[in-house]
Short mmCIF file of N, CA and C in Angstrom, two decimals:
data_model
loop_
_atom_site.label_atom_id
_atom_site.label_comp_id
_atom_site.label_asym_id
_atom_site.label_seq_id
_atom_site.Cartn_x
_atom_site.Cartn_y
_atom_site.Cartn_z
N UNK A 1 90.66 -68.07 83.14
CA UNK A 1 89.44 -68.83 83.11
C UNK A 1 89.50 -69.88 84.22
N UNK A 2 88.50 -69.88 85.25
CA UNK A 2 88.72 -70.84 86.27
C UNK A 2 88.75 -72.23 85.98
N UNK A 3 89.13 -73.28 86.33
CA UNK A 3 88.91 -74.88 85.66
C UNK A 3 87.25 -75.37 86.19
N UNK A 4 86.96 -76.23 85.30
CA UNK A 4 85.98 -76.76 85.84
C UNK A 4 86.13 -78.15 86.60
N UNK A 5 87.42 -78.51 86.72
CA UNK A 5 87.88 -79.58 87.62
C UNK A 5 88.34 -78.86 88.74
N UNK A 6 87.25 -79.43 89.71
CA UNK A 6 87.87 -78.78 91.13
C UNK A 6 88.66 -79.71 91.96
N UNK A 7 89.77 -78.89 92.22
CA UNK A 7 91.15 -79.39 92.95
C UNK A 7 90.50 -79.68 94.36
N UNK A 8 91.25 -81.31 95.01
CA UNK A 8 90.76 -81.86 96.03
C UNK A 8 91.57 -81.34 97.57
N UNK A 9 91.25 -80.99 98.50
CA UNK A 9 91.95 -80.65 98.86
C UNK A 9 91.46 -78.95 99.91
N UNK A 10 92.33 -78.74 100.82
CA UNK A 10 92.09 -77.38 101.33
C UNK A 10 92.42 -76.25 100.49
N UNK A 11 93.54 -76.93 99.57
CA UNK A 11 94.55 -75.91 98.99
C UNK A 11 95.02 -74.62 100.04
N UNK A 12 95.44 -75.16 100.61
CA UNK A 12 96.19 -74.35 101.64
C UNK A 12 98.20 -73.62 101.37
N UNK A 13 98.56 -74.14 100.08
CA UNK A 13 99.58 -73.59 100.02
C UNK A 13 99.32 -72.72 99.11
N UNK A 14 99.93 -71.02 99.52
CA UNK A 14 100.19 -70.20 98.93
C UNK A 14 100.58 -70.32 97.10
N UNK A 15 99.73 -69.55 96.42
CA UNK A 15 99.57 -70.03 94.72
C UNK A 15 101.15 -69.83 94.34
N UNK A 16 101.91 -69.07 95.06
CA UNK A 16 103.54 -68.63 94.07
C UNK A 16 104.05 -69.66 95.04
N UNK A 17 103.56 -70.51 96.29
CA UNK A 17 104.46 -71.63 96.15
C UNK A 17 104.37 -72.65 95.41
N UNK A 18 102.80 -73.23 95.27
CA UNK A 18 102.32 -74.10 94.38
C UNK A 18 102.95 -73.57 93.04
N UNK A 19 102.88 -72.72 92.31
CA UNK A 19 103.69 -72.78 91.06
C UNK A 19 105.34 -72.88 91.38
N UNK A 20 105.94 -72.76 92.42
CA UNK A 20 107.75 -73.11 92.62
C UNK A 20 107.59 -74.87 92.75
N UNK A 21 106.34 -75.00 93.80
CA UNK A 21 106.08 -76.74 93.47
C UNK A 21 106.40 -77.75 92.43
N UNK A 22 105.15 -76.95 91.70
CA UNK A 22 105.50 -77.56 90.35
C UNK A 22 106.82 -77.56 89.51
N UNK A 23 107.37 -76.61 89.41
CA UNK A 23 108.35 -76.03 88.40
C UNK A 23 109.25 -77.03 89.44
N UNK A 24 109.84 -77.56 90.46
CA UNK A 24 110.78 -78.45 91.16
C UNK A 24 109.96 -79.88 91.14
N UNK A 25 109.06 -79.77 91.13
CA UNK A 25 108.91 -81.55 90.61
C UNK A 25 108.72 -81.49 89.71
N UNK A 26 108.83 -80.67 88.56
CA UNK A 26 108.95 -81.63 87.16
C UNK A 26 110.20 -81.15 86.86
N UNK A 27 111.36 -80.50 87.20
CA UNK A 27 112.75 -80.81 87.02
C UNK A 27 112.74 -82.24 87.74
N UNK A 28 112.65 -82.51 88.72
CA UNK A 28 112.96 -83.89 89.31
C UNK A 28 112.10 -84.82 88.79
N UNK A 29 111.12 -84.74 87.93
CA UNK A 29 110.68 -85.95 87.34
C UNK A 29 111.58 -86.20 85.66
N UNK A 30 112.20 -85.16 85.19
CA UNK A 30 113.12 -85.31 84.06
C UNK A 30 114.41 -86.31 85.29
N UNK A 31 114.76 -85.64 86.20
CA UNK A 31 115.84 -86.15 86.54
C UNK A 31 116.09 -87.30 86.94
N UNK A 32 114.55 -88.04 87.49
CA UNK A 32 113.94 -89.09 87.58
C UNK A 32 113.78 -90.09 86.41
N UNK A 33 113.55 -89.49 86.01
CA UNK A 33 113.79 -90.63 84.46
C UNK A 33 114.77 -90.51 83.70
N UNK A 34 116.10 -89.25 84.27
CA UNK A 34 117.16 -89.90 83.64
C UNK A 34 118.06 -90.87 84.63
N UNK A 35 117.52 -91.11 85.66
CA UNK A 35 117.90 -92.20 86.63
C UNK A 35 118.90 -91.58 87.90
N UNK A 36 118.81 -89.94 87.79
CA UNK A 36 120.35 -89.45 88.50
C UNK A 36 119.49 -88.98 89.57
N UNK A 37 120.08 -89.85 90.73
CA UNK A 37 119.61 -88.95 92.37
C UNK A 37 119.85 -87.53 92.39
N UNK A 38 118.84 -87.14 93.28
CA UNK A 38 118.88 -85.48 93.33
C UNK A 38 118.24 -85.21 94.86
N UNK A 39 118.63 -84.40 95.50
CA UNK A 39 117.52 -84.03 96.77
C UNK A 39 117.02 -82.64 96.61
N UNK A 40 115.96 -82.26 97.33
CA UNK A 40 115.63 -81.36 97.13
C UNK A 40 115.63 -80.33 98.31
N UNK A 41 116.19 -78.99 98.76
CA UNK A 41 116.69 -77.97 99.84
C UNK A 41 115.00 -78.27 100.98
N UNK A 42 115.38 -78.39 101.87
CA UNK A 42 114.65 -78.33 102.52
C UNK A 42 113.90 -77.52 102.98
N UNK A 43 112.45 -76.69 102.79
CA UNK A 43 112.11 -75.42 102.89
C UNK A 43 112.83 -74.40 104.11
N UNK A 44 112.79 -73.41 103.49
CA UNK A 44 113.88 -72.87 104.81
C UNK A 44 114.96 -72.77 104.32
N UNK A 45 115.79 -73.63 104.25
CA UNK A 45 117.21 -74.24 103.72
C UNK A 45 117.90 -74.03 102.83
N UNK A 46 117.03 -73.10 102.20
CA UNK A 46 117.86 -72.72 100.98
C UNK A 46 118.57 -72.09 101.09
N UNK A 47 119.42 -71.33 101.87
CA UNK A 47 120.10 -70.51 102.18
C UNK A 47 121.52 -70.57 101.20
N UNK A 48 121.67 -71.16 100.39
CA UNK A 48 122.57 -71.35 99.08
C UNK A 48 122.11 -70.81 98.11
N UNK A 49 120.70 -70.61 97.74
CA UNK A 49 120.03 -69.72 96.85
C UNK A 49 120.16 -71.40 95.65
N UNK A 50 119.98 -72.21 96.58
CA UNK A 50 119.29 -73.28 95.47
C UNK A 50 118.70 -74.24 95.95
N UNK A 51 117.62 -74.78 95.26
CA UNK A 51 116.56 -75.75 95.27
C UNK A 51 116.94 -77.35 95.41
N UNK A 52 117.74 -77.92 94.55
CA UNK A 52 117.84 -79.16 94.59
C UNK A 52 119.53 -79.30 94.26
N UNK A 53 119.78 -80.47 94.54
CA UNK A 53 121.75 -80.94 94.81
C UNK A 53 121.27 -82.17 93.60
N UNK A 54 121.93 -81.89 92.48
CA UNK A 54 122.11 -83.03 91.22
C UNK A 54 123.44 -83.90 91.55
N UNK A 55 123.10 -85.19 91.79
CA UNK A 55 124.21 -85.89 91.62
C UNK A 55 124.76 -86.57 90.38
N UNK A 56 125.70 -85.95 90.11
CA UNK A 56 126.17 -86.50 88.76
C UNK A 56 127.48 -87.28 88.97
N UNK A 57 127.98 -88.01 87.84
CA UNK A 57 129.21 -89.16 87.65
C UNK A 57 130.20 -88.53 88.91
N UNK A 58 130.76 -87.54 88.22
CA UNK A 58 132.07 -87.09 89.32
C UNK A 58 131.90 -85.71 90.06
N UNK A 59 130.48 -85.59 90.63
CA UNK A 59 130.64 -84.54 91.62
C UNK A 59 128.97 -84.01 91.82
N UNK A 60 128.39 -83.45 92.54
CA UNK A 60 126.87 -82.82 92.60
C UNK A 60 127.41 -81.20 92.30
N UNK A 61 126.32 -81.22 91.59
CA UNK A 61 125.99 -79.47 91.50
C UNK A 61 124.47 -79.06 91.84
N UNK A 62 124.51 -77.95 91.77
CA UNK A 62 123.32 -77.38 92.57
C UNK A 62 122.69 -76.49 91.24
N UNK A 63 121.36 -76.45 91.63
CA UNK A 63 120.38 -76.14 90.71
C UNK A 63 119.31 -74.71 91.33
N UNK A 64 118.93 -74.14 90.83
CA UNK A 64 118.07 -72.80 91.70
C UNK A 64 117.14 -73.08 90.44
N UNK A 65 115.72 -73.30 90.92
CA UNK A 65 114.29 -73.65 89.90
C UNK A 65 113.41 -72.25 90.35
N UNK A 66 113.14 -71.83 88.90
CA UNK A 66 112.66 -70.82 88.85
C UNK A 66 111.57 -70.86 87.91
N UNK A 67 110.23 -70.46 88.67
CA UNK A 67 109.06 -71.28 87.65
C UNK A 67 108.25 -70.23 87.20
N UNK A 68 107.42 -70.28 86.54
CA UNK A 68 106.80 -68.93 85.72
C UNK A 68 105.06 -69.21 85.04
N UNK A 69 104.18 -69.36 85.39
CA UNK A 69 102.83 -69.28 84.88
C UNK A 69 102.59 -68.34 83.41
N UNK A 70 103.00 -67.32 83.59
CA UNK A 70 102.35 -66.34 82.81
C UNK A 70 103.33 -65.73 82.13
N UNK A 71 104.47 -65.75 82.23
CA UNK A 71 105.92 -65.47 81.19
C UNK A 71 105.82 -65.68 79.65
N UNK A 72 105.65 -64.43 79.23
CA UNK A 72 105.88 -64.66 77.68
C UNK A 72 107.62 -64.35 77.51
N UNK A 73 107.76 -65.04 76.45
CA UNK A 73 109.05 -65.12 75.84
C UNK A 73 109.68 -64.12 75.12
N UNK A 74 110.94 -63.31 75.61
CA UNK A 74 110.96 -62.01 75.16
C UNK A 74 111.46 -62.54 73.52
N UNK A 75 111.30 -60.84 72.43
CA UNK A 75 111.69 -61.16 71.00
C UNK A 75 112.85 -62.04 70.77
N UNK A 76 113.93 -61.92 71.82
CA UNK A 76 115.27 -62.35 70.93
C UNK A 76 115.23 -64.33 71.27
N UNK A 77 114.26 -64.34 72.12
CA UNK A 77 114.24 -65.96 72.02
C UNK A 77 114.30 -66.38 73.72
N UNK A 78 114.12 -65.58 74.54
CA UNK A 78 114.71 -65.89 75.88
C UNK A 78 114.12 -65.61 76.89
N UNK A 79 113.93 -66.25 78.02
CA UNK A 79 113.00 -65.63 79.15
C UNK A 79 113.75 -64.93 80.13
N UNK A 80 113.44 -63.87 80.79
CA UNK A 80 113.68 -63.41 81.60
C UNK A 80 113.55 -63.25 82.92
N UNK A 81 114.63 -63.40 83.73
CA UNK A 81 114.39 -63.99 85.27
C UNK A 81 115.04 -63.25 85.89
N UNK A 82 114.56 -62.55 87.12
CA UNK A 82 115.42 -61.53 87.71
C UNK A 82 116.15 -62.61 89.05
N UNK A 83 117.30 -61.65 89.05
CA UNK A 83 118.44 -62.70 90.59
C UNK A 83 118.56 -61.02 91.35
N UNK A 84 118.59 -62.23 92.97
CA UNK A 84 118.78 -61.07 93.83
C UNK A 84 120.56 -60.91 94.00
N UNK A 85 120.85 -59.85 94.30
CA UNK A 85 121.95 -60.03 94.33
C UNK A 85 123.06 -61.04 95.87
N UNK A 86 122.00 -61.74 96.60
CA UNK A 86 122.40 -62.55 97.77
C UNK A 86 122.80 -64.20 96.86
N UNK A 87 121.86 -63.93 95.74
CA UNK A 87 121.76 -65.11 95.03
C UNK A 87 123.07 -65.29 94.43
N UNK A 88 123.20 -64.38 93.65
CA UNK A 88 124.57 -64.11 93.05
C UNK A 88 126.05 -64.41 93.71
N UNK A 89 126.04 -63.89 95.18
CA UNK A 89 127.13 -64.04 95.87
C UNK A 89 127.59 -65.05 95.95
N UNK A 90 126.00 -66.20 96.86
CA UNK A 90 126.83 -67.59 96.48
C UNK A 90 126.72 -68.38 95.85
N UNK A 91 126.19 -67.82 94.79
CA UNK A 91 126.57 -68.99 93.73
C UNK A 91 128.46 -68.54 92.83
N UNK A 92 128.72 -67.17 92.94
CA UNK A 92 129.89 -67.12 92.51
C UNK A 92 131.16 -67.78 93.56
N UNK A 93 130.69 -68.43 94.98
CA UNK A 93 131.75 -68.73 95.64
C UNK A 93 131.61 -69.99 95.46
N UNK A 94 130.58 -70.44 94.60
CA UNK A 94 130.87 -72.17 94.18
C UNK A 94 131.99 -72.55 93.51
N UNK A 95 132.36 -74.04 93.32
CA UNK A 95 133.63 -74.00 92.73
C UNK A 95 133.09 -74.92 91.41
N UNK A 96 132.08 -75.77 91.72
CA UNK A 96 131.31 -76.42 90.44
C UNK A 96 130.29 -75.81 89.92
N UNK A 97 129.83 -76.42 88.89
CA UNK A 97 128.61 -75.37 87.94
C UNK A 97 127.66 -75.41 89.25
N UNK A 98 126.94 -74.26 88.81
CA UNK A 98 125.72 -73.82 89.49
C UNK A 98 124.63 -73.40 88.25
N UNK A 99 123.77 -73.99 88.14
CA UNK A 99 122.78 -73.57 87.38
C UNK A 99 121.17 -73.37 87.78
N UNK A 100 120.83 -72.06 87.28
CA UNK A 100 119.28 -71.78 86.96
C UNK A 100 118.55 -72.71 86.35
N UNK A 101 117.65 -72.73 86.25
CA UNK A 101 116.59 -73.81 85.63
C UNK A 101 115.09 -72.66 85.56
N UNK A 102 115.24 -72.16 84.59
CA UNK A 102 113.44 -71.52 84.75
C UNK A 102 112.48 -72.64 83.86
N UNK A 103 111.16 -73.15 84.54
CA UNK A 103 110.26 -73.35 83.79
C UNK A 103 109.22 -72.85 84.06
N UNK A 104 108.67 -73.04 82.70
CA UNK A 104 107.52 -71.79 81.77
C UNK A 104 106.24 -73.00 81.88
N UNK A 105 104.87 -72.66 83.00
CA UNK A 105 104.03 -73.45 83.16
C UNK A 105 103.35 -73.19 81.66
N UNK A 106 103.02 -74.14 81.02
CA UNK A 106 101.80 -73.27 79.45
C UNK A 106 100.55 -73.32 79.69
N UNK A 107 100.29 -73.74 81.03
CA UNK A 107 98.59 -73.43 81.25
C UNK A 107 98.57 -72.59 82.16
N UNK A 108 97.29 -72.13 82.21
CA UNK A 108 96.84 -70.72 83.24
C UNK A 108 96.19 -71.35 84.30
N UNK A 109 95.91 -72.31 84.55
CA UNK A 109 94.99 -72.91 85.52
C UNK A 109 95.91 -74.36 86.02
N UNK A 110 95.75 -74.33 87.26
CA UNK A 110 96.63 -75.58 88.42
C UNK A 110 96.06 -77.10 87.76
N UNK A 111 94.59 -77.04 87.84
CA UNK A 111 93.94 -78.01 87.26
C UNK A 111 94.72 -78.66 86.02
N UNK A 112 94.74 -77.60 85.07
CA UNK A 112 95.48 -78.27 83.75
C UNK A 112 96.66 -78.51 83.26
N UNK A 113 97.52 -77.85 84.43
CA UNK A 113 99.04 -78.10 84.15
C UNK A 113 99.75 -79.62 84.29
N UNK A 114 98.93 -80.49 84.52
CA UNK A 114 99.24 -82.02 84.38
C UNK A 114 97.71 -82.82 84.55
N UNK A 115 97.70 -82.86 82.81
CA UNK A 115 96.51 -83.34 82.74
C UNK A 115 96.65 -85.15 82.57
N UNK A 116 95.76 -85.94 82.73
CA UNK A 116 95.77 -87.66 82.82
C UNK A 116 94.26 -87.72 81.63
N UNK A 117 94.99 -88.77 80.63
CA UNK A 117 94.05 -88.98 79.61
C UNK A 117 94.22 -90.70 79.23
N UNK A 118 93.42 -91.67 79.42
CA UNK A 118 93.84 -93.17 78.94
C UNK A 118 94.99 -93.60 80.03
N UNK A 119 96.03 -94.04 79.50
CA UNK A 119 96.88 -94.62 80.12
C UNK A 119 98.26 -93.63 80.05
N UNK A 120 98.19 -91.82 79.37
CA UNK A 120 98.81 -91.64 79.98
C UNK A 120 98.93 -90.26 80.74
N UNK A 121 100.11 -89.17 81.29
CA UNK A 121 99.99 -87.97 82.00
C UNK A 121 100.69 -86.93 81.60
N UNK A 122 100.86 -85.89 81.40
CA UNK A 122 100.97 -85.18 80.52
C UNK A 122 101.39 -83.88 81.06
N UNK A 123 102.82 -83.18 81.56
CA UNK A 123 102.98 -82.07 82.11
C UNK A 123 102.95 -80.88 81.08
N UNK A 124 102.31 -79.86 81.28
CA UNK A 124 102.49 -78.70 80.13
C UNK A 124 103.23 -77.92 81.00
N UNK A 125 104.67 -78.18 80.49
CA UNK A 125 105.54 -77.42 81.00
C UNK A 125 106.73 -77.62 80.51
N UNK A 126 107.65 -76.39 80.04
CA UNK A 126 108.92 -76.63 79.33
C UNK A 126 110.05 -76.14 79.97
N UNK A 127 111.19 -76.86 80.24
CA UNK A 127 112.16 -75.73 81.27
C UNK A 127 113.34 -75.24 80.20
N UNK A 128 114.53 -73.94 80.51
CA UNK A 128 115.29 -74.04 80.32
C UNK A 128 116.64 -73.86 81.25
N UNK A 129 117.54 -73.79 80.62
CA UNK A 129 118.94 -73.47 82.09
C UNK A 129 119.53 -72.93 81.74
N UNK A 130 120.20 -72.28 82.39
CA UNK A 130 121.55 -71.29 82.31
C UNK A 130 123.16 -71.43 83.47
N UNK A 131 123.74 -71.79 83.18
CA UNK A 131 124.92 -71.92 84.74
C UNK A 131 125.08 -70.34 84.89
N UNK A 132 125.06 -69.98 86.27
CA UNK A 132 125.35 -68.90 86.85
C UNK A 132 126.32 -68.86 87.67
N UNK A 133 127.16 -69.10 88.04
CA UNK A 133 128.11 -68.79 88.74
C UNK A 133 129.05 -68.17 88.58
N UNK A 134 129.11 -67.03 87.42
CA UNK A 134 129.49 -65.44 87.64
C UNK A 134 128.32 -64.52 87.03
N UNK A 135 127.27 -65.52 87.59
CA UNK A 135 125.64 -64.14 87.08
C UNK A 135 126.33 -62.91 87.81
N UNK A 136 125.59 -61.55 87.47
CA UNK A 136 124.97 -60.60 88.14
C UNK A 136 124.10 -60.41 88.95
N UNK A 137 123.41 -59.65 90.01
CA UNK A 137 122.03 -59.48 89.97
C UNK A 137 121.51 -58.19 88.88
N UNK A 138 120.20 -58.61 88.78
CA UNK A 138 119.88 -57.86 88.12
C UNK A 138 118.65 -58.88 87.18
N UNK A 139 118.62 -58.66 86.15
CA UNK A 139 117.67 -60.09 85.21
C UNK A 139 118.58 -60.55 84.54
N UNK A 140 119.05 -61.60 84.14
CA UNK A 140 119.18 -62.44 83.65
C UNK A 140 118.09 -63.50 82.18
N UNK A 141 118.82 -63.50 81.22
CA UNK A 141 117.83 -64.29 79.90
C UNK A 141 118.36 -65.31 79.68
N UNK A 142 117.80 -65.99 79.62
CA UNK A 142 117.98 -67.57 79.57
C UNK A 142 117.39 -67.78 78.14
N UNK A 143 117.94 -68.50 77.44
CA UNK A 143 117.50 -68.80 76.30
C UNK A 143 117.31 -70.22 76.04
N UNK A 144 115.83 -70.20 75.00
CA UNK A 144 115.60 -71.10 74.40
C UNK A 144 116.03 -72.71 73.85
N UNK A 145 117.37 -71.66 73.50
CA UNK A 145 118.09 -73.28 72.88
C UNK A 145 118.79 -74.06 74.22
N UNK A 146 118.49 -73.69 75.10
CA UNK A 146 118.83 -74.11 76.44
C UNK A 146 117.88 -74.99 76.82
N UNK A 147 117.19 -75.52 76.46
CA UNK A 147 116.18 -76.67 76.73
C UNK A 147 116.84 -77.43 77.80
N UNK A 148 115.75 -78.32 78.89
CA UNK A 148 116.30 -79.11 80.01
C UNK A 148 115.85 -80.47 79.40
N UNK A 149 116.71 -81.24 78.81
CA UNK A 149 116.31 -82.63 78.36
C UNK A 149 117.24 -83.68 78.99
N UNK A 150 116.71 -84.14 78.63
CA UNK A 150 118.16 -85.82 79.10
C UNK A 150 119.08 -85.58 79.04
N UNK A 151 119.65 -85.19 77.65
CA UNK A 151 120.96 -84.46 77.29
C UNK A 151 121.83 -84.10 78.24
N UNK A 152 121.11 -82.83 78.70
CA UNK A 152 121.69 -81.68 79.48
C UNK A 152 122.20 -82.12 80.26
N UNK A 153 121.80 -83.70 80.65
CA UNK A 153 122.55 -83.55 82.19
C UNK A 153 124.39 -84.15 81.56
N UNK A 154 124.33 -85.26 80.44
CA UNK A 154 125.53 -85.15 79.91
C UNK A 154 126.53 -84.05 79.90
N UNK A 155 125.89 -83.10 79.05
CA UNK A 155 126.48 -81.65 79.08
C UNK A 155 126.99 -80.65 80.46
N UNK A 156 125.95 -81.20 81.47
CA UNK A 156 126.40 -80.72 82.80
C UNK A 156 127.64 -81.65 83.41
N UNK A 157 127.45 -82.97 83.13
CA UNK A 157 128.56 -83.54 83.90
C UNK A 157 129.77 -83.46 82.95
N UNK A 158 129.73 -82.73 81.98
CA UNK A 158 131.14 -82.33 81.20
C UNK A 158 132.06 -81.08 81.55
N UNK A 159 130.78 -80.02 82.06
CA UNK A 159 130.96 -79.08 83.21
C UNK A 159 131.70 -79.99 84.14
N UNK A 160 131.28 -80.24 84.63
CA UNK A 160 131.97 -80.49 85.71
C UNK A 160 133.17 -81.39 86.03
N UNK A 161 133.56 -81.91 84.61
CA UNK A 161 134.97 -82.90 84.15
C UNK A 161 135.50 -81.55 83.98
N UNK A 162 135.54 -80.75 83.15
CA UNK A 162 136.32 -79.35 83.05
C UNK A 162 136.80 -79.11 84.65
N UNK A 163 135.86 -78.49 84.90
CA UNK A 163 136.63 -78.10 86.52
C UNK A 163 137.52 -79.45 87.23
N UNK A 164 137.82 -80.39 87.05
CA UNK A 164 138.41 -81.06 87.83
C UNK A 164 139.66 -81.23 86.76
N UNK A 165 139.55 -80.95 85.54
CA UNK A 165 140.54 -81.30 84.35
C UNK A 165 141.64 -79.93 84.19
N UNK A 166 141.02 -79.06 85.30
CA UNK A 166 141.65 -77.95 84.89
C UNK A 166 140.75 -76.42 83.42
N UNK A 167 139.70 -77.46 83.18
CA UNK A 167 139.28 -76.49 81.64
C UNK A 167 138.49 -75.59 82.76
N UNK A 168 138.05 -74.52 82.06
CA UNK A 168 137.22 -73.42 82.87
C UNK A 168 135.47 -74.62 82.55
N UNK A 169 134.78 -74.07 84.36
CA UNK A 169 133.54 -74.46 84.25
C UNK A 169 132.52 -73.72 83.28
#
């Protein structure tokens, strides 16, 4: 259904970049409000097969954002994201976590995927993660209880105390 708020603008970027857009600024607006610097690959640049460098307590890891409009959620609870197998390579020659990040836009229209109401703004969009750094190519399911919250990034920088502690990442 088209919006009846028309977007300002030429709209000149390609719609599957505008949805990778989105899906990388609203990981970096979670990451943003959990206060942890992050940069983001410079178009082109990705040549690591990832999007943004998380800086955490004792080390950065790298993130690959993978965004989705129209993804329904398969039965067992999990979305499905295919990796190329270039992707795979280097992320298995990392030595710290490497993680996926897919988010699932819940609106069908650009217009409504961050709507502004009163005083406040409102992204309809939910991510989850997976560390890959002995993925396959092939698809990959990421599940549910994998939510990207504040949390996670705790949980990631515990990842990454393991690898320096000796525990497996």
């Amino acid at each position: 259904m088209p919006s009846t708020v028309p977007l300002p603008g030429p709209g000149d970027i390609a719609l599957s970049d505008r949805t990778g857009r989105i899906g990388v600024m609203y990981v970096r607006s979670l990451l943003a409000q959990a206060g942890i610097r992050n940069e983001e690959s410079s178009p082109g640049e990705d040549y690591g097969a990832v999007d943004l460098t998380v800086h955490l307590s004792l080390a950065a890891v790298t993130a690959q954002v993978k965004t989705g409009m129209k993804k329904r959620r398969n039965h067992d609870g999990t979305y499905s994201v295919a990796l190329k197998p270039e992707w795979c390579a280097k992320w298995s020659g990392q030595k710290v976590p490497v993680y996926l990040v897919f988010v699932a836009l819940s609106k069908h229209d650009y217009a409504d995927l961050v709507t502004q109401r009163g005083r406040t703004t409102t992204w309809h969009a939910h991510a989850y993660w997976l560390q890959v750094n002995d993925a396959t190519p092939g698809t990959i399911r990421v599940p549910v209880q994998n939510r990207l919250r504040l949390e996670t990034f705790v949980s990631w920088d515990e990842d990454v105390e393991q690898v320096f502690t000796g525990g497996a990442a």
